[in-house]
mmCIF file of N, CA and C in Angstrom:
data_model
loop_
_atom_site.group_PDB
_atom_site.id
_atom_site.type_symbol
_atom_site.label_atom_id
_atom_site.label_comp_id
_atom_site.label_asym_id
_atom_site.label_seq_id
_atom_site.Cartn_x
_atom_site.Cartn_y
_atom_site.Cartn_z
ATOM 1 N N UNK A 1 8.128 39.701 55.268
ATOM 2 C CA UNK A 1 9.375 38.963 55.281
ATOM 3 C C UNK A 1 9.486 38.038 54.078
ATOM 4 N N UNK A 2 8.367 37.370 53.754
ATOM 5 C CA UNK A 2 8.394 36.441 52.619
ATOM 6 C C UNK A 2 8.635 37.189 51.313
ATOM 7 N N UNK A 3 8.084 38.397 51.204
ATOM 8 C CA UNK A 3 8.287 39.192 49.997
ATOM 9 C C UNK A 3 9.751 39.575 49.842
ATOM 10 N N UNK A 4 10.437 39.861 50.939
ATOM 11 C CA UNK A 4 11.860 40.202 50.891
ATOM 12 C C UNK A 4 12.687 38.999 50.441
ATOM 13 N N UNK A 5 12.377 37.841 50.971
ATOM 14 C CA UNK A 5 13.101 36.626 50.577
ATOM 15 C C UNK A 5 12.881 36.335 49.094
ATOM 16 N N UNK A 6 11.663 36.498 48.642
ATOM 17 C CA UNK A 6 11.356 36.267 47.228
ATOM 18 C C UNK A 6 12.093 37.260 46.342
ATOM 19 N N UNK A 7 12.160 38.505 46.745
ATOM 20 C CA UNK A 7 12.865 39.523 45.966
ATOM 21 C C UNK A 7 14.363 39.226 45.902
ATOM 22 N N UNK A 8 14.948 38.908 47.031
ATOM 23 C CA UNK A 8 16.386 38.596 47.060
ATOM 24 C C UNK A 8 16.670 37.365 46.204
ATOM 25 N N UNK A 9 15.840 36.357 46.315
ATOM 26 C CA UNK A 9 16.031 35.144 45.516
ATOM 27 C C UNK A 9 15.908 35.433 44.023
ATOM 28 N N UNK A 10 14.942 36.246 43.658
ATOM 29 C CA UNK A 10 14.765 36.588 42.245
ATOM 30 C C UNK A 10 15.973 37.355 41.709
ATOM 31 N N UNK A 11 16.504 38.256 42.510
ATOM 32 C CA UNK A 11 17.677 39.023 42.069
ATOM 33 C C UNK A 11 18.894 38.107 41.919
ATOM 34 N N UNK A 12 19.100 37.237 42.882
ATOM 35 C CA UNK A 12 20.263 36.333 42.823
ATOM 36 C C UNK A 12 20.150 35.385 41.623
ATOM 37 N N UNK A 13 18.976 34.823 41.414
ATOM 38 C CA UNK A 13 18.802 33.925 40.268
ATOM 39 C C UNK A 13 18.935 34.675 38.948
ATOM 40 N N UNK A 14 18.454 35.896 38.892
ATOM 41 C CA UNK A 14 18.588 36.684 37.660
ATOM 42 C C UNK A 14 20.045 37.002 37.359
ATOM 43 N N UNK A 15 20.797 37.379 38.385
ATOM 44 C CA UNK A 15 22.228 37.650 38.165
ATOM 45 C C UNK A 15 22.971 36.391 37.743
ATOM 46 N N UNK A 16 22.639 35.285 38.364
ATOM 47 C CA UNK A 16 23.283 34.026 37.993
ATOM 48 C C UNK A 16 22.934 33.635 36.561
ATOM 49 N N UNK A 17 21.683 33.822 36.174
ATOM 50 C CA UNK A 17 21.275 33.503 34.805
ATOM 51 C C UNK A 17 21.967 34.423 33.800
ATOM 52 N N UNK A 18 22.102 35.685 34.154
ATOM 53 C CA UNK A 18 22.811 36.611 33.256
ATOM 54 C C UNK A 18 24.270 36.203 33.100
ATOM 55 N N UNK A 19 24.903 35.811 34.191
ATOM 56 C CA UNK A 19 26.289 35.335 34.108
ATOM 57 C C UNK A 19 26.420 34.090 33.260
ATOM 58 N N UNK A 20 25.473 33.182 33.400
ATOM 59 C CA UNK A 20 25.520 31.952 32.602
ATOM 60 C C UNK A 20 25.304 32.258 31.121
ATOM 61 N N UNK A 21 24.412 33.175 30.821
ATOM 62 C CA UNK A 21 24.161 33.537 29.419
ATOM 63 C C UNK A 21 25.398 34.204 28.814
ATOM 64 N N UNK A 22 26.039 35.043 29.583
ATOM 65 C CA UNK A 22 27.274 35.670 29.087
ATOM 66 C C UNK A 22 28.339 34.608 28.827
ATOM 67 N N UNK A 23 28.445 33.626 29.725
ATOM 68 C CA UNK A 23 29.429 32.560 29.530
ATOM 69 C C UNK A 23 29.086 31.723 28.300
ATOM 70 N N UNK A 24 27.802 31.505 28.054
ATOM 71 C CA UNK A 24 27.408 30.759 26.846
ATOM 72 C C UNK A 24 27.818 31.544 25.601
ATOM 73 N N UNK A 25 27.630 32.851 25.631
ATOM 74 C CA UNK A 25 27.953 33.663 24.451
ATOM 75 C C UNK A 25 29.456 33.816 24.242
ATOM 76 N N UNK A 26 30.216 33.994 25.315
ATOM 77 C CA UNK A 26 31.644 34.275 25.195
ATOM 78 C C UNK A 26 32.543 33.082 25.432
ATOM 79 N N UNK A 27 31.990 31.976 25.884
ATOM 80 C CA UNK A 27 32.809 30.840 26.311
ATOM 81 C C UNK A 27 33.938 30.529 25.342
ATOM 82 N N UNK A 28 35.137 30.464 25.842
ATOM 83 C CA UNK A 28 36.227 30.211 24.910
ATOM 84 C C UNK A 28 36.240 28.786 24.364
ATOM 85 N N UNK A 29 35.628 27.861 25.063
ATOM 86 C CA UNK A 29 35.635 26.484 24.573
ATOM 87 C C UNK A 29 34.230 25.900 24.643
ATOM 88 N N UNK A 30 34.089 24.758 24.019
ATOM 89 C CA UNK A 30 32.799 24.069 24.009
ATOM 90 C C UNK A 30 32.408 23.640 25.419
ATOM 91 N N UNK A 31 33.373 23.196 26.195
ATOM 92 C CA UNK A 31 33.069 22.740 27.552
ATOM 93 C C UNK A 31 32.569 23.888 28.433
ATOM 94 N N UNK A 32 33.123 25.074 28.257
ATOM 95 C CA UNK A 32 32.639 26.225 29.011
ATOM 96 C C UNK A 32 31.181 26.522 28.676
ATOM 97 N N UNK A 33 30.865 26.448 27.412
ATOM 98 C CA UNK A 33 29.484 26.725 26.992
ATOM 99 C C UNK A 33 28.520 25.666 27.501
ATOM 100 N N UNK A 34 28.940 24.418 27.455
ATOM 101 C CA UNK A 34 28.072 23.343 27.939
ATOM 102 C C UNK A 34 27.876 23.451 29.441
ATOM 103 N N UNK A 35 28.928 23.757 30.157
ATOM 104 C CA UNK A 35 28.813 23.932 31.603
ATOM 105 C C UNK A 35 27.896 25.104 31.931
ATOM 106 N N UNK A 36 27.999 26.188 31.193
ATOM 107 C CA UNK A 36 27.128 27.341 31.422
ATOM 108 C C UNK A 36 25.674 26.993 31.106
ATOM 109 N N UNK A 37 25.452 26.209 30.070
ATOM 110 C CA UNK A 37 24.079 25.785 29.762
ATOM 111 C C UNK A 37 23.530 24.900 30.868
ATOM 112 N N UNK A 38 24.374 24.042 31.430
ATOM 113 C CA UNK A 38 23.944 23.202 32.539
ATOM 114 C C UNK A 38 23.611 24.056 33.764
ATOM 115 N N UNK A 39 24.406 25.064 34.013
ATOM 116 C CA UNK A 39 24.131 25.981 35.129
ATOM 117 C C UNK A 39 22.818 26.720 34.890
ATOM 118 N N UNK A 40 22.571 27.111 33.666
ATOM 119 C CA UNK A 40 21.319 27.804 33.347
ATOM 120 C C UNK A 40 20.113 26.896 33.584
ATOM 121 N N UNK A 41 20.243 25.629 33.243
ATOM 122 C CA UNK A 41 19.157 24.688 33.519
ATOM 123 C C UNK A 41 18.961 24.499 35.021
ATOM 124 N N UNK A 42 20.053 24.478 35.771
ATOM 125 C CA UNK A 42 19.933 24.369 37.230
ATOM 126 C C UNK A 42 19.247 25.594 37.820
ATOM 127 N N UNK A 43 19.540 26.761 37.269
ATOM 128 C CA UNK A 43 18.882 27.988 37.730
ATOM 129 C C UNK A 43 17.388 27.932 37.423
ATOM 130 N N UNK A 44 17.060 27.427 36.248
ATOM 131 C CA UNK A 44 15.643 27.265 35.897
ATOM 132 C C UNK A 44 14.960 26.300 36.861
ATOM 133 N N UNK A 45 15.636 25.218 37.190
ATOM 134 C CA UNK A 45 15.080 24.266 38.159
ATOM 135 C C UNK A 45 14.885 24.899 39.526
ATOM 136 N N UNK A 46 15.841 25.707 39.946
ATOM 137 C CA UNK A 46 15.708 26.389 41.236
ATOM 138 C C UNK A 46 14.524 27.348 41.224
ATOM 139 N N UNK A 47 14.344 28.046 40.116
ATOM 140 C CA UNK A 47 13.211 28.969 40.014
ATOM 141 C C UNK A 47 11.884 28.213 40.052
ATOM 142 N N UNK A 48 11.844 27.059 39.406
ATOM 143 C CA UNK A 48 10.616 26.254 39.449
ATOM 144 C C UNK A 48 10.336 25.763 40.864
ATOM 145 N N UNK A 49 11.382 25.349 41.570
ATOM 146 C CA UNK A 49 11.213 24.893 42.954
ATOM 147 C C UNK A 49 10.719 26.023 43.848
ATOM 148 N N UNK A 50 11.260 27.199 43.663
ATOM 149 C CA UNK A 50 10.827 28.335 44.478
ATOM 150 C C UNK A 50 9.362 28.664 44.202
ATOM 151 N N UNK A 51 8.988 28.610 42.922
ATOM 152 C CA UNK A 51 7.591 28.862 42.579
ATOM 153 C C UNK A 51 6.667 27.832 43.225
ATOM 154 N N UNK A 52 7.072 26.572 43.181
ATOM 155 C CA UNK A 52 6.239 25.527 43.786
ATOM 156 C C UNK A 52 6.140 25.697 45.295
ATOM 157 N N UNK A 53 7.250 26.052 45.929
ATOM 158 C CA UNK A 53 7.226 26.226 47.387
ATOM 159 C C UNK A 53 6.416 27.450 47.788
ATOM 160 N N UNK A 54 6.546 28.490 47.012
ATOM 161 C CA UNK A 54 5.850 29.729 47.349
ATOM 162 C C UNK A 54 4.342 29.596 47.177
ATOM 163 N N UNK A 55 3.935 28.965 46.097
ATOM 164 C CA UNK A 55 2.507 28.844 45.804
ATOM 165 C C UNK A 55 1.891 27.541 46.292
ATOM 166 N N UNK A 56 2.722 26.691 46.903
ATOM 167 C CA UNK A 56 2.260 25.430 47.503
ATOM 168 C C UNK A 56 1.504 24.557 46.516
ATOM 169 N N UNK A 57 2.174 24.248 45.416
ATOM 170 C CA UNK A 57 1.600 23.333 44.438
ATOM 171 C C UNK A 57 2.717 22.484 43.837
ATOM 172 N N UNK A 58 2.361 21.461 43.102
ATOM 173 C CA UNK A 58 3.328 20.574 42.462
ATOM 174 C C UNK A 58 3.136 20.532 40.954
ATOM 175 N N UNK A 59 2.594 21.574 40.379
ATOM 176 C CA UNK A 59 2.308 21.576 38.948
ATOM 177 C C UNK A 59 3.556 21.540 38.083
ATOM 178 N N UNK A 60 4.662 22.041 38.579
ATOM 179 C CA UNK A 60 5.889 22.111 37.780
ATOM 180 C C UNK A 60 6.832 20.945 38.034
ATOM 181 N N UNK A 61 6.386 19.958 38.769
ATOM 182 C CA UNK A 61 7.282 18.870 39.152
ATOM 183 C C UNK A 61 7.764 18.073 37.939
ATOM 184 N N UNK A 62 6.885 17.760 37.022
ATOM 185 C CA UNK A 62 7.290 17.002 35.827
ATOM 186 C C UNK A 62 8.241 17.820 34.959
ATOM 187 N N UNK A 63 8.006 19.114 34.860
ATOM 188 C CA UNK A 63 8.907 19.988 34.111
ATOM 189 C C UNK A 63 10.280 20.031 34.773
ATOM 190 N N UNK A 64 10.294 20.066 36.090
ATOM 191 C CA UNK A 64 11.559 20.061 36.821
ATOM 192 C C UNK A 64 12.329 18.769 36.581
ATOM 193 N N UNK A 65 11.634 17.643 36.598
ATOM 194 C CA UNK A 65 12.295 16.361 36.338
ATOM 195 C C UNK A 65 12.825 16.328 34.900
ATOM 196 N N UNK A 66 12.040 16.805 33.950
ATOM 197 C CA UNK A 66 12.467 16.818 32.549
ATOM 198 C C UNK A 66 13.687 17.718 32.350
ATOM 199 N N UNK A 67 13.688 18.882 32.963
ATOM 200 C CA UNK A 67 14.828 19.800 32.841
ATOM 201 C C UNK A 67 16.079 19.173 33.454
ATOM 202 N N UNK A 68 15.926 18.509 34.575
ATOM 203 C CA UNK A 68 17.067 17.872 35.225
ATOM 204 C C UNK A 68 17.631 16.743 34.372
ATOM 205 N N UNK A 69 16.750 15.926 33.791
ATOM 206 C CA UNK A 69 17.211 14.817 32.954
ATOM 207 C C UNK A 69 17.885 15.356 31.696
ATOM 208 N N UNK A 70 17.321 16.378 31.088
ATOM 209 C CA UNK A 70 17.930 16.958 29.885
ATOM 210 C C UNK A 70 19.305 17.531 30.205
ATOM 211 N N UNK A 71 19.433 18.208 31.326
ATOM 212 C CA UNK A 71 20.739 18.748 31.720
ATOM 213 C C UNK A 71 21.761 17.665 31.956
ATOM 214 N N UNK A 72 21.362 16.598 32.634
ATOM 215 C CA UNK A 72 22.284 15.503 32.920
ATOM 216 C C UNK A 72 22.709 14.794 31.637
ATOM 217 N N UNK A 73 21.747 14.453 30.796
ATOM 218 C CA UNK A 73 22.074 13.735 29.560
ATOM 219 C C UNK A 73 22.925 14.604 28.637
ATOM 220 N N UNK A 74 22.621 15.870 28.561
ATOM 221 C CA UNK A 74 23.421 16.764 27.726
ATOM 222 C C UNK A 74 24.855 16.882 28.200
ATOM 223 N N UNK A 75 25.047 17.016 29.498
ATOM 224 C CA UNK A 75 26.401 17.136 30.035
ATOM 225 C C UNK A 75 27.196 15.849 29.834
ATOM 226 N N UNK A 76 26.575 14.718 30.088
ATOM 227 C CA UNK A 76 27.270 13.436 29.920
ATOM 228 C C UNK A 76 27.603 13.201 28.451
ATOM 229 N N UNK A 77 26.701 13.543 27.563
ATOM 230 C CA UNK A 77 26.942 13.348 26.126
ATOM 231 C C UNK A 77 28.119 14.192 25.651
ATOM 232 N N UNK A 78 28.164 15.440 26.037
ATOM 233 C CA UNK A 78 29.268 16.301 25.610
ATOM 234 C C UNK A 78 30.582 15.849 26.239
ATOM 235 N N UNK A 79 30.542 15.425 27.494
ATOM 236 C CA UNK A 79 31.769 14.946 28.129
ATOM 237 C C UNK A 79 32.306 13.705 27.416
ATOM 238 N N UNK A 80 31.435 12.810 27.025
ATOM 239 C CA UNK A 80 31.877 11.620 26.283
ATOM 240 C C UNK A 80 32.399 12.003 24.907
ATOM 241 N N UNK A 81 31.763 12.968 24.264
ATOM 242 C CA UNK A 81 32.200 13.428 22.952
ATOM 243 C C UNK A 81 33.601 14.028 23.042
ATOM 244 N N UNK A 82 33.843 14.846 24.026
ATOM 245 C CA UNK A 82 35.162 15.464 24.179
ATOM 246 C C UNK A 82 36.208 14.415 24.535
ATOM 247 N N UNK A 83 35.842 13.452 25.377
ATOM 248 C CA UNK A 83 36.789 12.389 25.734
ATOM 249 C C UNK A 83 37.152 11.561 24.508
ATOM 250 N N UNK A 84 36.194 11.260 23.654
ATOM 251 C CA UNK A 84 36.482 10.503 22.429
ATOM 252 C C UNK A 84 37.384 11.296 21.501
ATOM 253 N N UNK A 85 37.157 12.593 21.391
ATOM 254 C CA UNK A 85 38.005 13.421 20.516
ATOM 255 C C UNK A 85 39.442 13.459 21.022
ATOM 256 N N UNK A 86 39.619 13.504 22.336
ATOM 257 C CA UNK A 86 40.979 13.529 22.876
ATOM 258 C C UNK A 86 41.686 12.205 22.653
ATOM 259 N N UNK A 87 40.963 11.090 22.763
ATOM 260 C CA UNK A 87 41.580 9.785 22.524
ATOM 261 C C UNK A 87 41.980 9.647 21.062
ATOM 262 N N UNK A 88 41.147 10.151 20.153
ATOM 263 C CA UNK A 88 41.475 10.079 18.738
ATOM 264 C C UNK A 88 42.677 10.953 18.418
ATOM 265 N N UNK A 89 42.810 12.085 19.082
ATOM 266 C CA UNK A 89 43.951 12.970 18.839
ATOM 267 C C UNK A 89 45.246 12.330 19.336
ATOM 268 N N UNK A 90 45.188 11.581 20.429
ATOM 269 C CA UNK A 90 46.387 10.921 20.944
ATOM 270 C C UNK A 90 46.822 9.764 20.048
ATOM 271 N N UNK A 91 45.853 9.044 19.467
ATOM 272 C CA UNK A 91 46.173 7.892 18.629
ATOM 273 C C UNK A 91 46.798 8.306 17.311
ATOM 274 N N UNK A 92 46.430 9.442 16.775
ATOM 275 C CA UNK A 92 46.963 9.841 15.469
ATOM 276 C C UNK A 92 48.214 10.673 15.566
#
C-alpha cells in the first residue's frame, strides 16, 4: 500500500513540476514566470517532506526551510518590483 501511495505521489509531483516548467518557459509575463517558479519550489518542498516522512528522518529540514524562505523572498521582491513599475507608469 505504501508503495502505491509513493508511486501516485511521485507521478502527481512530476506532472505538476512539468507544468510549472512549461509555464516558466512559455509564461507570457514576468509574473507568470515568477509564480511558476514559486510553485516549482513548493513542489520541491513537498518532495522533500515526502522523503523525510517516508524514510523517517529530518536530514532535509534545513534545506526545506531554505527553499521556503527563498521562494517567499523571491515572490515578495518581484511583487514589489512590479508594483513600483506600475506606480512609475501612472506618474509619468
